[in-house]
XYZ file of C-alpha atoms in Angstrom:
293
model
C -47.753 -31.797 -100.548
C -44.099 -30.907 -101.169
C -40.811 -31.097 -99.378
C -40.188 -27.370 -99.514
C -42.436 -24.362 -99.829
C -41.955 -20.775 -100.866
C -44.346 -18.491 -99.007
C -47.867 -19.877 -99.272
C -47.236 -21.568 -102.623
C -45.556 -25.009 -102.644
C -42.150 -25.082 -104.320
C -43.475 -27.979 -106.387
C -47.047 -29.178 -105.979
C -47.481 -32.969 -106.042
C -51.146 -33.931 -106.532
C -52.724 -36.918 -104.853
C -53.972 -40.053 -106.552
C -56.514 -39.351 -109.300
C -59.155 -41.483 -110.998
C -59.391 -39.166 -113.989
C -56.799 -40.794 -116.322
C -58.400 -44.217 -115.990
C -61.941 -42.884 -116.325
C -60.964 -40.882 -119.412
C -59.357 -43.936 -121.013
C -62.502 -45.940 -120.198
C -64.668 -43.493 -122.167
C -62.239 -43.300 -125.082
C -62.206 -47.097 -125.264
C -65.903 -47.076 -126.154
C -65.342 -44.257 -128.655
C -62.642 -46.186 -130.513
C -64.526 -49.480 -130.237
C -67.707 -47.942 -131.602
C -65.914 -46.020 -134.357
C -64.156 -49.165 -135.538
C -67.400 -51.115 -135.671
C -69.397 -48.233 -137.131
C -67.414 -48.285 -140.361
C -68.131 -52.026 -140.535
C -71.882 -51.505 -140.306
C -72.598 -52.613 -136.724
C -75.965 -51.286 -135.560
C -74.827 -50.795 -131.942
C -71.659 -48.867 -132.860
C -73.172 -45.328 -132.870
C -74.489 -45.867 -129.346
C -71.021 -46.924 -128.204
C -69.485 -43.773 -129.692
C -72.170 -41.573 -128.100
C -71.759 -43.227 -124.695
C -67.970 -42.920 -124.845
C -68.069 -39.258 -125.847
C -70.549 -38.323 -123.116
C -68.530 -40.250 -120.525
C -65.286 -38.632 -121.704
C -66.765 -35.121 -121.590
C -68.042 -35.645 -118.051
C -64.586 -36.817 -116.974
C -62.975 -33.813 -118.662
C -65.329 -31.505 -116.797
C -64.394 -33.081 -113.458
C -60.688 -33.098 -114.318
C -60.703 -29.450 -115.378
C -62.663 -28.541 -112.242
C -60.059 -30.134 -109.963
C -57.129 -28.561 -111.818
C -58.789 -25.138 -111.726
C -59.411 -25.478 -107.973
C -55.735 -26.301 -107.435
C -54.635 -23.344 -109.534
C -57.002 -20.856 -107.932
C -56.060 -22.251 -104.503
C -52.513 -20.985 -104.963
C -50.926 -24.416 -105.278
C -49.263 -23.787 -108.641
C -45.932 -22.011 -108.465
C -43.213 -21.283 -111.004
C -42.118 -24.921 -111.272
C -45.630 -26.039 -112.138
C -45.918 -23.241 -114.686
C -42.720 -24.446 -116.383
C -43.947 -28.037 -116.203
C -47.221 -27.127 -117.901
C -45.416 -25.214 -120.634
C -43.145 -28.144 -121.413
C -46.076 -30.558 -121.229
C -48.110 -28.517 -123.701
C -45.091 -28.176 -125.983
C -44.525 -31.935 -126.125
C -48.245 -32.560 -126.523
C -48.396 -30.299 -129.570
C -45.235 -31.946 -130.909
C -46.953 -35.334 -130.632
C -49.882 -33.891 -132.572
C -47.487 -32.668 -135.270
C -46.218 -36.244 -135.599
C -49.797 -37.546 -135.640
C -50.845 -35.370 -138.562
C -47.442 -35.837 -140.170
C -48.194 -39.558 -140.454
C -51.432 -38.900 -142.358
C -49.844 -36.275 -144.598
C -47.061 -38.767 -145.328
C -49.620 -41.473 -146.151
C -51.282 -39.094 -148.610
C -47.949 -38.212 -150.190
C -46.880 -41.857 -150.440
C -50.144 -42.856 -152.079
C -49.902 -40.081 -154.658
C -46.169 -40.222 -155.340
C -45.501 -43.958 -155.091
C -48.499 -46.280 -154.740
C -50.640 -44.973 -157.598
C -47.744 -44.713 -160.112
C -46.562 -48.197 -159.152
C -50.010 -49.687 -159.765
C -50.008 -48.090 -163.195
C -46.678 -49.460 -164.400
C -46.208 -52.216 -166.961
C -46.015 -54.954 -164.343
C -49.630 -54.328 -163.324
C -51.010 -53.700 -166.808
C -52.101 -57.316 -167.240
C -54.023 -57.276 -163.947
C -55.729 -53.916 -164.488
C -55.413 -52.966 -168.173
C -57.883 -50.054 -167.814
C -56.279 -48.561 -164.729
C -55.152 -44.941 -165.059
C -52.358 -43.999 -162.658
C -53.744 -40.498 -162.060
C -54.811 -39.025 -158.730
C -58.591 -38.324 -158.816
C -58.253 -34.594 -158.133
C -55.759 -34.143 -160.985
C -57.949 -35.415 -163.817
C -61.737 -35.469 -163.891
C -63.228 -38.913 -164.229
C -60.225 -40.801 -162.828
C -62.180 -42.010 -159.835
C -63.691 -45.357 -160.782
C -62.090 -48.645 -159.794
C -61.190 -50.892 -162.785
C -62.270 -53.905 -160.732
C -65.580 -52.269 -159.827
C -64.764 -52.266 -156.121
C -64.991 -48.491 -155.677
C -68.074 -46.678 -156.939
C -67.508 -43.602 -159.123
C -67.317 -40.379 -157.123
C -66.447 -36.728 -157.510
C -63.593 -35.085 -155.663
C -63.985 -32.185 -153.245
C -62.593 -28.934 -154.630
C -61.594 -25.809 -152.698
C -64.721 -23.784 -153.584
C -66.620 -22.820 -151.679
C -67.027 -24.643 -148.402
C -63.310 -25.337 -147.713
C -62.439 -21.741 -148.578
C -65.144 -20.432 -146.250
C -63.770 -22.649 -143.496
C -60.267 -21.349 -144.162
C -61.501 -17.796 -143.726
C -63.288 -18.795 -140.516
C -60.207 -20.399 -138.956
C -57.855 -17.612 -139.998
C -60.293 -15.079 -138.568
C -60.465 -17.049 -135.318
C -56.676 -16.897 -135.091
C -56.857 -13.113 -135.395
C -59.586 -12.734 -132.765
C -57.676 -15.018 -130.392
C -54.516 -12.949 -130.827
C -56.478 -9.777 -130.079
C -57.839 -11.433 -126.924
C -54.301 -12.437 -125.912
C -53.020 -8.878 -126.235
C -56.059 -7.650 -124.306
C -55.382 -9.919 -121.325
C -51.738 -8.869 -121.355
C -52.976 -5.272 -121.075
C -55.343 -6.206 -118.244
C -58.472 -5.486 -120.313
C -60.714 -8.346 -119.167
C -63.922 -7.234 -120.901
C -62.212 -6.978 -124.292
C -60.563 -10.353 -123.732
C -63.903 -12.008 -122.968
C -65.613 -10.446 -125.981
C -63.002 -11.648 -128.454
C -62.797 -15.056 -126.805
C -66.532 -15.566 -127.321
C -66.084 -14.490 -130.933
C -63.287 -17.056 -131.342
C -65.448 -19.824 -129.880
C -68.300 -18.836 -132.204
C -66.021 -18.963 -135.257
C -64.859 -22.430 -134.233
C -68.450 -23.599 -133.848
C -69.407 -22.240 -137.264
C -66.379 -24.003 -138.759
C -67.627 -27.334 -137.413
C -71.123 -26.670 -138.781
C -69.738 -25.887 -142.233
C -67.593 -29.026 -142.161
C -70.617 -31.084 -141.176
C -72.486 -29.710 -144.175
C -69.433 -30.412 -146.339
C -69.548 -34.078 -145.301
C -73.275 -34.205 -146.070
C -72.572 -32.705 -149.498
C -69.752 -35.209 -150.084
C -71.895 -38.234 -149.252
C -75.141 -37.184 -150.927
C -74.031 -35.131 -153.939
C -70.516 -36.328 -154.747
C -70.838 -39.969 -153.623
C -67.521 -39.355 -151.838
C -67.334 -41.680 -148.849
C -64.771 -43.151 -146.493
C -64.651 -46.270 -148.682
C -64.013 -44.290 -151.889
C -60.553 -45.739 -152.378
C -57.375 -44.183 -151.041
C -58.661 -40.707 -151.929
C -61.755 -41.070 -149.754
C -59.795 -42.677 -146.924
C -57.145 -39.959 -146.732
C -59.686 -37.172 -147.267
C -61.928 -38.176 -144.380
C -59.100 -39.241 -142.070
C -57.270 -35.932 -142.446
C -60.280 -33.614 -142.391
C -62.128 -35.716 -139.805
C -59.288 -35.843 -137.301
C -58.685 -32.142 -137.845
C -62.363 -31.446 -137.181
C -62.094 -33.433 -133.948
C -59.112 -31.316 -132.924
C -61.097 -28.168 -133.692
C -63.840 -29.498 -131.412
C -61.359 -30.154 -128.593
C -59.728 -26.749 -129.108
C -63.125 -25.073 -129.039
C -63.847 -26.784 -125.701
C -60.537 -25.486 -124.353
C -61.336 -21.942 -125.440
C -64.862 -22.202 -124.018
C -63.533 -23.285 -120.620
C -60.986 -20.454 -120.651
C -63.700 -17.949 -121.563
C -65.961 -19.096 -118.736
C -63.022 -18.883 -116.336
C -62.295 -15.343 -117.504
C -65.889 -14.403 -116.721
C -65.401 -15.769 -113.199
C -62.376 -13.547 -112.683
C -59.682 -16.155 -113.232
C -56.296 -15.246 -114.750
C -54.339 -12.023 -114.504
C -52.124 -10.208 -116.958
C -49.103 -11.724 -115.202
C -50.375 -15.311 -114.806
C -52.537 -16.800 -117.543
C -50.838 -19.880 -118.949
C -54.182 -21.697 -119.156
C -55.129 -19.089 -121.744
C -51.780 -19.331 -123.516
C -51.843 -23.147 -123.660
C -55.263 -23.137 -125.304
C -54.076 -20.432 -127.701
C -51.021 -22.491 -128.683
C -53.263 -25.437 -129.457
C -55.697 -23.334 -131.505
C -52.932 -21.789 -133.589
C -51.571 -25.295 -134.214
C -55.026 -26.314 -135.477
C -54.978 -23.290 -137.785
C -51.618 -24.251 -139.271
C -52.702 -27.867 -139.846
C -55.804 -26.663 -141.672
C -53.723 -24.492 -143.996
C -51.734 -27.587 -144.926
C -54.955 -29.541 -145.465
C -56.479 -26.777 -147.533
C -53.518 -26.748 -149.916
C -52.682 -30.466 -150.111
C -56.159 -32.016 -149.942
C -58.361 -29.462 -151.728
C -56.043 -27.737 -154.190
C -53.466 -30.360 -155.246
């Protein structure tokens, strides 16, 4: 598969043609299509999202299986290891830009859009409008035109704070697992990896309950003005990234139980750990900007 080899490992492994990128995009198409129609009230949209997610997960399983077989077959040398490290670095950088766009949208709405709508030029259009962000002053949530129903904002206590503790704890347990694999202690690594996966799962459960509380008790919905839009976009996309990171850690844990990885070669573990720590950092930003400010 390569022009030159070093021992039994190719100097640079070149994989054959793969159906996985197309099949993954096919599933994600139905996820995005269904999500877009779901918010517009289409009855078939949830089924599209469910179909797309199931399809995408099956493709991920097959893709991971093939990559694992290549790795365990001795096809990945130093060049591939460097390639994966750079790939994961740029992937996380793209995610930084992704969340940066939503954080910027939140900042722009608070610092520019809301004050502009409250200036003298707009006073004749909306004389009762108060240019105050909903979380800053209680009661400043209703739309003067009656478009947005009154709602309550989501404060930091107690669900977001519990989730913060869960994610920070998961970062600690993952770091302990990383040091354990570097020391060659596989059993300790596996134990703390399972604990990390469990903490991620509990985080998602708490966030699901938080959304239920927001919709039923606070009347806070995706259509609750710019506050509701930015709240659910930021926390929702972060929750999705927690789900993906939890899947990564679960796959790594199962591989550890099968005897994969050594203390010298375990970038699959490290890549998943990088991603999880990135998710932790994003949540800290969310916790401060969305819930406290």
